[in-house]
Short mmCIF file of C-alpha atoms in Angstrom, two decimals:
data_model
loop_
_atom_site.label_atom_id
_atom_site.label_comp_id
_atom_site.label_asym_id
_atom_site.label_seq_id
_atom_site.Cartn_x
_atom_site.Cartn_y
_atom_site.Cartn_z
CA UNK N 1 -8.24 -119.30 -62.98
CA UNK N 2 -5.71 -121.78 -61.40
CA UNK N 3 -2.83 -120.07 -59.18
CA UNK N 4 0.17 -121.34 -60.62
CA UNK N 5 2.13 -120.26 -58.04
CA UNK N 6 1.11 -123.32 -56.59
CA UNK N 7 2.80 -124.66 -58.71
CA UNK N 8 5.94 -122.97 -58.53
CA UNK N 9 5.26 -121.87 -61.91
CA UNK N 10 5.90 -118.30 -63.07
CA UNK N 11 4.12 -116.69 -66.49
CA UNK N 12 5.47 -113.39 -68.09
CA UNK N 13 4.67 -112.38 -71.17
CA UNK N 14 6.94 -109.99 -73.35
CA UNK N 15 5.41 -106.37 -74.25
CA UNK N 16 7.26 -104.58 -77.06
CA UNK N 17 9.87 -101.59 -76.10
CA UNK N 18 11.47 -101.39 -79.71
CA UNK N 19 11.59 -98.35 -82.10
CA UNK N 20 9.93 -98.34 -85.72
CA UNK N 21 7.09 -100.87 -85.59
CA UNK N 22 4.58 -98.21 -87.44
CA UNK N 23 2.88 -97.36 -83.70
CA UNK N 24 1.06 -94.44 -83.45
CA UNK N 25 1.86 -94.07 -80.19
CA UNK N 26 4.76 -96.21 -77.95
CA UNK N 27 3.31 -95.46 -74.90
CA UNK N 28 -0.12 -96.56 -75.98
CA UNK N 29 0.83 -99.76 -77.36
CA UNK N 30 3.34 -100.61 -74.28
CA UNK N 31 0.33 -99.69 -71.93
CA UNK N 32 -2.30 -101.77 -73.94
CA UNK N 33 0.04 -105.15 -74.06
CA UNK N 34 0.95 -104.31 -70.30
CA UNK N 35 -2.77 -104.43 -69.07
CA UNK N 36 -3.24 -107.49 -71.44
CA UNK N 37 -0.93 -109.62 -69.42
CA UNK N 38 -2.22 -108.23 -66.19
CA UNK N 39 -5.68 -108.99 -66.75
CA UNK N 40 -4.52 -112.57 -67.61
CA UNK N 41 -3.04 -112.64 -64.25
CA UNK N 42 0.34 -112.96 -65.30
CA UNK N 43 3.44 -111.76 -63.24
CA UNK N 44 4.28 -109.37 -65.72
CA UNK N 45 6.22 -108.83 -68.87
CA UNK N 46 10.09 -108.61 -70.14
CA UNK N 47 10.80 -105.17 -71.29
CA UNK N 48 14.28 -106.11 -73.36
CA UNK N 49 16.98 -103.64 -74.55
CA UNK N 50 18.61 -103.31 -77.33
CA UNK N 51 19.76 -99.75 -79.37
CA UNK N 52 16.45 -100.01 -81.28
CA UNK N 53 14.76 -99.43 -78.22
CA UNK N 54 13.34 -97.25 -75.85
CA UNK N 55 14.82 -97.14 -72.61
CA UNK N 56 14.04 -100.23 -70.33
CA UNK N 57 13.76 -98.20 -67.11
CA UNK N 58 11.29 -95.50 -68.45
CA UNK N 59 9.34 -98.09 -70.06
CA UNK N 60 9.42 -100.26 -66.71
CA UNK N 61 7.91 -97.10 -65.07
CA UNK N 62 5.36 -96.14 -67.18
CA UNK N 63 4.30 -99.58 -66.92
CA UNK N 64 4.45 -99.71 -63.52
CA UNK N 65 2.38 -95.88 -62.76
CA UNK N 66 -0.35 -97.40 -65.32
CA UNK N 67 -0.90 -100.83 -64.20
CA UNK N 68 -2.15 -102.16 -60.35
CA UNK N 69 0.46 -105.33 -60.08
CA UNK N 70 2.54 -105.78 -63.40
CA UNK N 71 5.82 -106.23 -62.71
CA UNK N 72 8.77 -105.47 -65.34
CA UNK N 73 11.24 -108.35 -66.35
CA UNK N 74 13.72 -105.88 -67.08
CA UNK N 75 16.68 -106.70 -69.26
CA UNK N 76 20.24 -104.87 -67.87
CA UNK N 77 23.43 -104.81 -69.55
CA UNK N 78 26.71 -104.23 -68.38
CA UNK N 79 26.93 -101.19 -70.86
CA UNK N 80 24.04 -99.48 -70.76
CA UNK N 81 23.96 -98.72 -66.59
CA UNK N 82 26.38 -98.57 -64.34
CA UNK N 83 25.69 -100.90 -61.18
CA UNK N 84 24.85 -98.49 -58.77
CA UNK N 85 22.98 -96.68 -61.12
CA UNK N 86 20.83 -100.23 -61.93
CA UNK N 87 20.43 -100.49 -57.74
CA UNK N 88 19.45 -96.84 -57.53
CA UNK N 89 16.96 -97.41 -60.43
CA UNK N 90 15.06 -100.34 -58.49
CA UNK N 91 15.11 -98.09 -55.34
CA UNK N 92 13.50 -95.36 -57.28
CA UNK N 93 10.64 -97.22 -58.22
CA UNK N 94 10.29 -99.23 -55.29
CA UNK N 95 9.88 -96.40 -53.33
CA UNK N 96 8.09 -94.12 -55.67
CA UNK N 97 5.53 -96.50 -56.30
CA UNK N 98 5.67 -99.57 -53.92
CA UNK N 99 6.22 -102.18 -56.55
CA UNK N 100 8.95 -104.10 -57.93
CA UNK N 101 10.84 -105.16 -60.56
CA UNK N 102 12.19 -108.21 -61.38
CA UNK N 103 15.91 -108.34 -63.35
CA UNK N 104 17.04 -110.43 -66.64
CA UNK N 105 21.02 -110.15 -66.99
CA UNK N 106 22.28 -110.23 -69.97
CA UNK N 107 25.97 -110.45 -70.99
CA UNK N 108 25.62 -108.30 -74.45
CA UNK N 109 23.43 -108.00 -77.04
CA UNK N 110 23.61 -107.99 -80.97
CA UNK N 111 26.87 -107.56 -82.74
CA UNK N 112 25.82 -104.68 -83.92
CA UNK N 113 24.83 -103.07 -81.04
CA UNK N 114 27.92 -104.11 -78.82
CA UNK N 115 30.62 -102.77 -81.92
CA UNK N 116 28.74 -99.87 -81.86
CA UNK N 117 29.31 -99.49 -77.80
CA UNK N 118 32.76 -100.22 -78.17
CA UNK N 119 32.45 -103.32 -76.58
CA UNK N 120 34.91 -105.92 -77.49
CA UNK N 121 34.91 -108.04 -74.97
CA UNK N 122 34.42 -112.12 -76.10
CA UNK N 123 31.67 -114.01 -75.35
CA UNK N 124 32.66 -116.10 -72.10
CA UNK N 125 34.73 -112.99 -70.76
CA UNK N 126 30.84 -110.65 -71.03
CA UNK N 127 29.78 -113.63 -68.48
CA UNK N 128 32.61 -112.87 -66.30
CA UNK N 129 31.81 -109.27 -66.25
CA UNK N 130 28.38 -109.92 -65.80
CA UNK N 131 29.10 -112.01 -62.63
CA UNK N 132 31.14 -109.50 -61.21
CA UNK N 133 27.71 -106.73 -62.61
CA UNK N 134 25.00 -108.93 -61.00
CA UNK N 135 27.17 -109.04 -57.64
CA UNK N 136 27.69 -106.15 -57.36
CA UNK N 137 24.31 -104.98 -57.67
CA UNK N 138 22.65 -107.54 -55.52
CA UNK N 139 25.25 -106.37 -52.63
CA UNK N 140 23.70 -103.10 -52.73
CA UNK N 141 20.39 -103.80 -53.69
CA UNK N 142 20.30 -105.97 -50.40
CA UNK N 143 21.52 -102.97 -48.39
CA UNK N 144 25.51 -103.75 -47.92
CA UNK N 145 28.15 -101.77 -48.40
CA UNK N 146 29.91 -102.48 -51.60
CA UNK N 147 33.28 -102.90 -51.92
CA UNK N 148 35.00 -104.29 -55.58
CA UNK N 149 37.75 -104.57 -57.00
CA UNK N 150 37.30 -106.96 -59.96
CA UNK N 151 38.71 -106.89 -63.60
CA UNK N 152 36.06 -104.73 -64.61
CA UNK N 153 34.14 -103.12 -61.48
CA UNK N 154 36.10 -101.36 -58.41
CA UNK N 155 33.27 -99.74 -56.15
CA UNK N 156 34.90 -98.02 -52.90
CA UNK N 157 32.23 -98.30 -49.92
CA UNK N 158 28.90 -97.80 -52.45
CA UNK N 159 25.79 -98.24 -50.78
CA UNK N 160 22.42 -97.10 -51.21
CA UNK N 161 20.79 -94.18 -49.14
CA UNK N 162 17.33 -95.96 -49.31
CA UNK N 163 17.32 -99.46 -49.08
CA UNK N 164 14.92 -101.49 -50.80
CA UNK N 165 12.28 -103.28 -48.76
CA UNK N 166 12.59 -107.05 -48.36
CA UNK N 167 9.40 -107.70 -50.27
CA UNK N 168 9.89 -105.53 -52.67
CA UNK N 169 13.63 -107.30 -53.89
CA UNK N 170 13.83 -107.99 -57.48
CA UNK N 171 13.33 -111.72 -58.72
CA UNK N 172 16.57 -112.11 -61.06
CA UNK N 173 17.70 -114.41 -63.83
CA UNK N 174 20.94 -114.52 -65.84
CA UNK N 175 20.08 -115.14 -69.81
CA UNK N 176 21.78 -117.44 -71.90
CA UNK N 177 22.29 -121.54 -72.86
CA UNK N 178 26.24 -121.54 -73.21
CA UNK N 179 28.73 -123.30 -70.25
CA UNK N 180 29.83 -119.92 -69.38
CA UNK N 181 26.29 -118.15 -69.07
CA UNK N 182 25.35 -121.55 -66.72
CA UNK N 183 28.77 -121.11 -64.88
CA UNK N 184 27.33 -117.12 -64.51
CA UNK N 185 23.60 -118.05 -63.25
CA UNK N 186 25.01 -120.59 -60.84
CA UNK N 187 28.23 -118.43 -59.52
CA UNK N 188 25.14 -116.19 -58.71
CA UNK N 189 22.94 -118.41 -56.99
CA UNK N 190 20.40 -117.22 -59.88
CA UNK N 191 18.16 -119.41 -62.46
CA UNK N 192 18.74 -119.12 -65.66
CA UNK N 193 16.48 -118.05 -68.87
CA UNK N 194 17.53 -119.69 -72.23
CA UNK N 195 15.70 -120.08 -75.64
CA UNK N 196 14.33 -123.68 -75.36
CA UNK N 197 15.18 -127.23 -77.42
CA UNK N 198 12.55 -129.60 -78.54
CA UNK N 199 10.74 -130.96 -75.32
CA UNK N 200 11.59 -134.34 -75.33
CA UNK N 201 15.08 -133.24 -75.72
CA UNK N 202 15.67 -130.59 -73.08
CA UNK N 203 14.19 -133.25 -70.78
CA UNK N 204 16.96 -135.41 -71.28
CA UNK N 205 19.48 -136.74 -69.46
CA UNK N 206 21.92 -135.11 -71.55
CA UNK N 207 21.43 -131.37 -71.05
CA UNK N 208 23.35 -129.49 -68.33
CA UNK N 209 20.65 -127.73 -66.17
CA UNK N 210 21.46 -124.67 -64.03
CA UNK N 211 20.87 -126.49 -60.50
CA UNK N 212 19.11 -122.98 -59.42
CA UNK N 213 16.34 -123.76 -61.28
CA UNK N 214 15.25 -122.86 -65.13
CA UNK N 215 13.17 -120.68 -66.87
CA UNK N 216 12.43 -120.57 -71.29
CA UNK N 217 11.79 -118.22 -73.87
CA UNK N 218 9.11 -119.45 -76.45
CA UNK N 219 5.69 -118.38 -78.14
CA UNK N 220 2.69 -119.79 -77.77
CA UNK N 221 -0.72 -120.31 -80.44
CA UNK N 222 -3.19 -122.99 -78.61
CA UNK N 223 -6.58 -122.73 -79.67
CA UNK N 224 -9.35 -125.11 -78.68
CA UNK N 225 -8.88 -126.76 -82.41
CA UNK N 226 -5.84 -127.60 -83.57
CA UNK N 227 -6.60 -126.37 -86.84
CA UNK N 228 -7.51 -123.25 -86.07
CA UNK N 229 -4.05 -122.63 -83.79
CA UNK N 230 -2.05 -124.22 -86.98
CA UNK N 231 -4.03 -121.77 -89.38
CA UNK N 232 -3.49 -118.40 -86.94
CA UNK N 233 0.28 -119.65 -86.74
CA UNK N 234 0.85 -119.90 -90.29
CA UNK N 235 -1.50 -116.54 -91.14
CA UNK N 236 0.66 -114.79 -88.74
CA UNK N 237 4.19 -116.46 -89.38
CA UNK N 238 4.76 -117.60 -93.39
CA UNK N 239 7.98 -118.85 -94.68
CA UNK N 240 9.08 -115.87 -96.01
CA UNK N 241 12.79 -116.76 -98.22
CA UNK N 242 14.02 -112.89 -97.47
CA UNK N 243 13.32 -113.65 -93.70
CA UNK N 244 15.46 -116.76 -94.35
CA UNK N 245 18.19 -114.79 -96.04
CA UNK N 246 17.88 -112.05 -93.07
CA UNK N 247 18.25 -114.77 -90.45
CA UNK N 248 21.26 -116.37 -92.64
CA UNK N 249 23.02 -113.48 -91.94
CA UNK N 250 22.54 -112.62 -88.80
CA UNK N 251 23.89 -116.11 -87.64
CA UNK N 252 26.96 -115.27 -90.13
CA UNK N 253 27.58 -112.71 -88.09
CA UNK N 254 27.75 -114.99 -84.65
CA UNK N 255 28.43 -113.90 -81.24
CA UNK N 256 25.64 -116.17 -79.26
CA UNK N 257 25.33 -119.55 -79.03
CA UNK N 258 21.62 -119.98 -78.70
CA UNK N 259 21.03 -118.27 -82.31
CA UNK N 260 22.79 -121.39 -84.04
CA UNK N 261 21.82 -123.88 -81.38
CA UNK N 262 18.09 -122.81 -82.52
CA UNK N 263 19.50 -123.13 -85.95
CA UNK N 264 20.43 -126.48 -85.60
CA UNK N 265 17.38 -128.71 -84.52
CA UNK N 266 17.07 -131.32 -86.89
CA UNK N 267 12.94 -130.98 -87.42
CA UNK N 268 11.36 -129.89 -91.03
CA UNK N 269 9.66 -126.59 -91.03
CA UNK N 270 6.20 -128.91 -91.05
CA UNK N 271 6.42 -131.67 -88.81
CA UNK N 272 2.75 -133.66 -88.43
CA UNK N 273 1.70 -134.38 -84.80
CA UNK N 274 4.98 -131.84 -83.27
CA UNK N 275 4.04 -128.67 -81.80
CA UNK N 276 7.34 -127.53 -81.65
CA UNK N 277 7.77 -124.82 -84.34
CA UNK N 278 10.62 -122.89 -85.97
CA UNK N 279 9.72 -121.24 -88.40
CA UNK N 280 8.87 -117.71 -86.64
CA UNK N 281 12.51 -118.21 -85.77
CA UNK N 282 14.07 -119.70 -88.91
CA UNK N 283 11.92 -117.09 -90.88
CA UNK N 284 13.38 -113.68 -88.60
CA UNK N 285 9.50 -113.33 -87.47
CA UNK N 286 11.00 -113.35 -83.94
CA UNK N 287 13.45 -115.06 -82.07
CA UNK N 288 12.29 -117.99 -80.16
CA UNK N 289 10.63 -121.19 -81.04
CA UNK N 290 6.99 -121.79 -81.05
CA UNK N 291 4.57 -124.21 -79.50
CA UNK N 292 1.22 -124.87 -81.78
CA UNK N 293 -1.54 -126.70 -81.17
CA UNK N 294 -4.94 -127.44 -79.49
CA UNK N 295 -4.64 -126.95 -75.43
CA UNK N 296 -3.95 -130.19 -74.87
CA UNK N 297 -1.18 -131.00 -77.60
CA UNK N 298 0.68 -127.62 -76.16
CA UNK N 299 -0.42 -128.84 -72.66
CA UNK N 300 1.34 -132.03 -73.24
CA UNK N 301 5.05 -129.80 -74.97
CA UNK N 302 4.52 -127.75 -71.69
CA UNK N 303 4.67 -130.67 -69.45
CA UNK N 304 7.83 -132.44 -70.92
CA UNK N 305 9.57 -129.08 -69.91
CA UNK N 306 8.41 -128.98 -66.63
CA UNK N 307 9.89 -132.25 -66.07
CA UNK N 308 12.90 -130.84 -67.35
CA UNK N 309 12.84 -128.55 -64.73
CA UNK N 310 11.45 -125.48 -66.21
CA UNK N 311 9.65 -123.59 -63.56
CA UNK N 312 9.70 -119.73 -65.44
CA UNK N 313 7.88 -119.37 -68.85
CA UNK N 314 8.81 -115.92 -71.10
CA UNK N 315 6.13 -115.76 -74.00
CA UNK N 316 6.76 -113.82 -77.28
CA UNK N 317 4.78 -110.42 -77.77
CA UNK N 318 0.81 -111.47 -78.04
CA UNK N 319 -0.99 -110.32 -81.13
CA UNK N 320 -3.94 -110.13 -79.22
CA UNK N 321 -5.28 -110.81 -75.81
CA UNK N 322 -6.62 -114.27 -76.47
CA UNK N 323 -3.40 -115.13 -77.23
CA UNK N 324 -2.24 -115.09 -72.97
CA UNK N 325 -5.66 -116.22 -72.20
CA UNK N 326 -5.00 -119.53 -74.45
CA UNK N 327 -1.67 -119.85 -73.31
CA UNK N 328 -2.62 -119.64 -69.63
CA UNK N 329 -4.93 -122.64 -69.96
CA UNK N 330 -2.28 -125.14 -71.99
CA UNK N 331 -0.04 -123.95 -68.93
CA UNK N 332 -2.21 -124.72 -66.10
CA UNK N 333 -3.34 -128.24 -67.67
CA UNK N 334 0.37 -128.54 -67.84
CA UNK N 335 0.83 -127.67 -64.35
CA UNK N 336 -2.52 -129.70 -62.99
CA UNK N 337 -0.53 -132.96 -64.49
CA UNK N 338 1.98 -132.32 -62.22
CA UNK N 339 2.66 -135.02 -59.70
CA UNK N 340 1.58 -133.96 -56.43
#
């Protein structure tokens, strides 16, 4: 197994946190997808939040007590913790268990979720809190003394009893594609995570990067045959017209701009010889894009991004565990054509 670290590339995979899927048992099926992306030698796994969903921090630590190096991409938002209480929370668990998280921001959330919060804030102001959120909790996270007094934030000599050790500091990203959610990532000195383009596009000269580095969203279904990744794809994710309808009205209902920037790529829902997909997206299977294909073809989408600059891939929630094992080798073929 190459070490993409090498590299400088980073793997998580996603492991589901949300409410109502017909489990049995959460914790069993968090725990199952957790060890999957361990053994596949993975970094670890976003745990996102939304109000459908169980709470990111317990989920982070019952990953963390049942797993030997997975680390939690954990998605925070400004409502849902306070900042001290976000520092406290990586304290906890670094010293509890001497391991670490690593940190998504994220301005919002659904529409739905941020009415029902109260939140009314619009879209470029939630980046401006969030800058002021992410500061603040890096200031104590690194063991200062916090002192702010911001539009939304005023913290009067916070600090944290036990600081977090060095190693154990959280890797962080800010989410988003939008000018103010780059203006965010790079006001922090932090990369940023977006849901990706075509390839060949987000390559381009024309796309403003986030100069600290960037890091995508997608799915992945590589097989050895081609064939056989286009018929699992298709088994898993049909064109469904009340998916459409569901998706039609979720971008109705607006408030991101990566939703209808998804919306708007100009390919056909079949496009011969392009391994960039839509469908699990245009369809409300999920919401990222896909890449399909035999290694190679996927190897080939993988490497146009890393030109681009990607550096940090977030994969949808596996189906199974040959799922990250595929994925891992289209990466690392990706990676081995990598100038040197």
């Amino acid at each position: 197994m190459t070490d993409l670290a090498t590299g400088g590339v980073t793997l998580y995979s996603t492991v589901r946190s949300s409410i109502g899927h017909g489990q049995t048992s959460h914790l069993r099926t968090l725990l199952e997808l957790a060890g999957w992306v361990e053994e596949a030698g993975y970094r670890g796994g976003l745990v996102y939040s939304d109000n459908t969903s169980m709470d990111v921090w317990l989920a982070a630590q019952a990953a963390i007590a049942n797993t030997d190096s997975f680390v939690p991409l954990v998605a925070v938002q400004p409502w849902d913790k306070t900042p001290f209480s976000v520092a406290r929370a990586v304290s906890s668990l670094a010293h509890l268990y001497g391991r670490r998280v690593d940190i998504n921001f994220v301005s919002g959330g659904f529409i739905r979720d941020l009415t029902v919060q109260g939140d009314t804030l619009a879209h470029d102001a939630r980046y401006d809190r969030l800058t002021e959120y992410a500061t603040a909790i890096r200031t104590l996270l690194g063991g200062g003394m916090a002192n702010l007094d911001g539009d939304y934030y005023t913290l009067r000599r916070a600090r944290l009893t036990t600081a977090v050790p060095e190693e154990l500091l959280p890797t962080a990203y800010v989410s988003g594609s939008s000018p103010a959610s780059l203006r965010a990532g790079e006001a922090l000195g932090l990369g940023q995570l977006s849901f990706p383009v075509l390839p060949e596009v987000f390559a381009g000269p024309g796309v403003r990067k986030n100069k600290f580095g960037s890091g995508i969203s997608i799915g992945i279904i590589a097989r050895d045959d081609s064939a056989e990744a286009w018929r699992i794809a298709h088994k898993r994710f049909p064109a469904d017209p009340e998916g459409a309808a569901r998706m039609k009205l979720l971008l109705s209902a607006g408030g991101s701009s990566w939703q209808p920037q998804l919306a708007s790529v100009p390919i056909p829902d079949e496009a011969e010889g392009q391994p960039y997909w839509l469908v699990p997206f245009r369809y409300h299977h999920t919401f990222c894009p896909y890449l399909v294909g035999s290694h190679d073809e996927v190897a080939r989408a993988v490497a146009t991004y890393l030109s681009g600059g990607i550096r940090t891939f977030v994969l949808d929630i596996p189906r199974e565990p040959d799922d990250l094992w595929h994925a891992r080798i289209a990466v690392e073929r990706a990676v081995a054509a990598l100038p040197r």
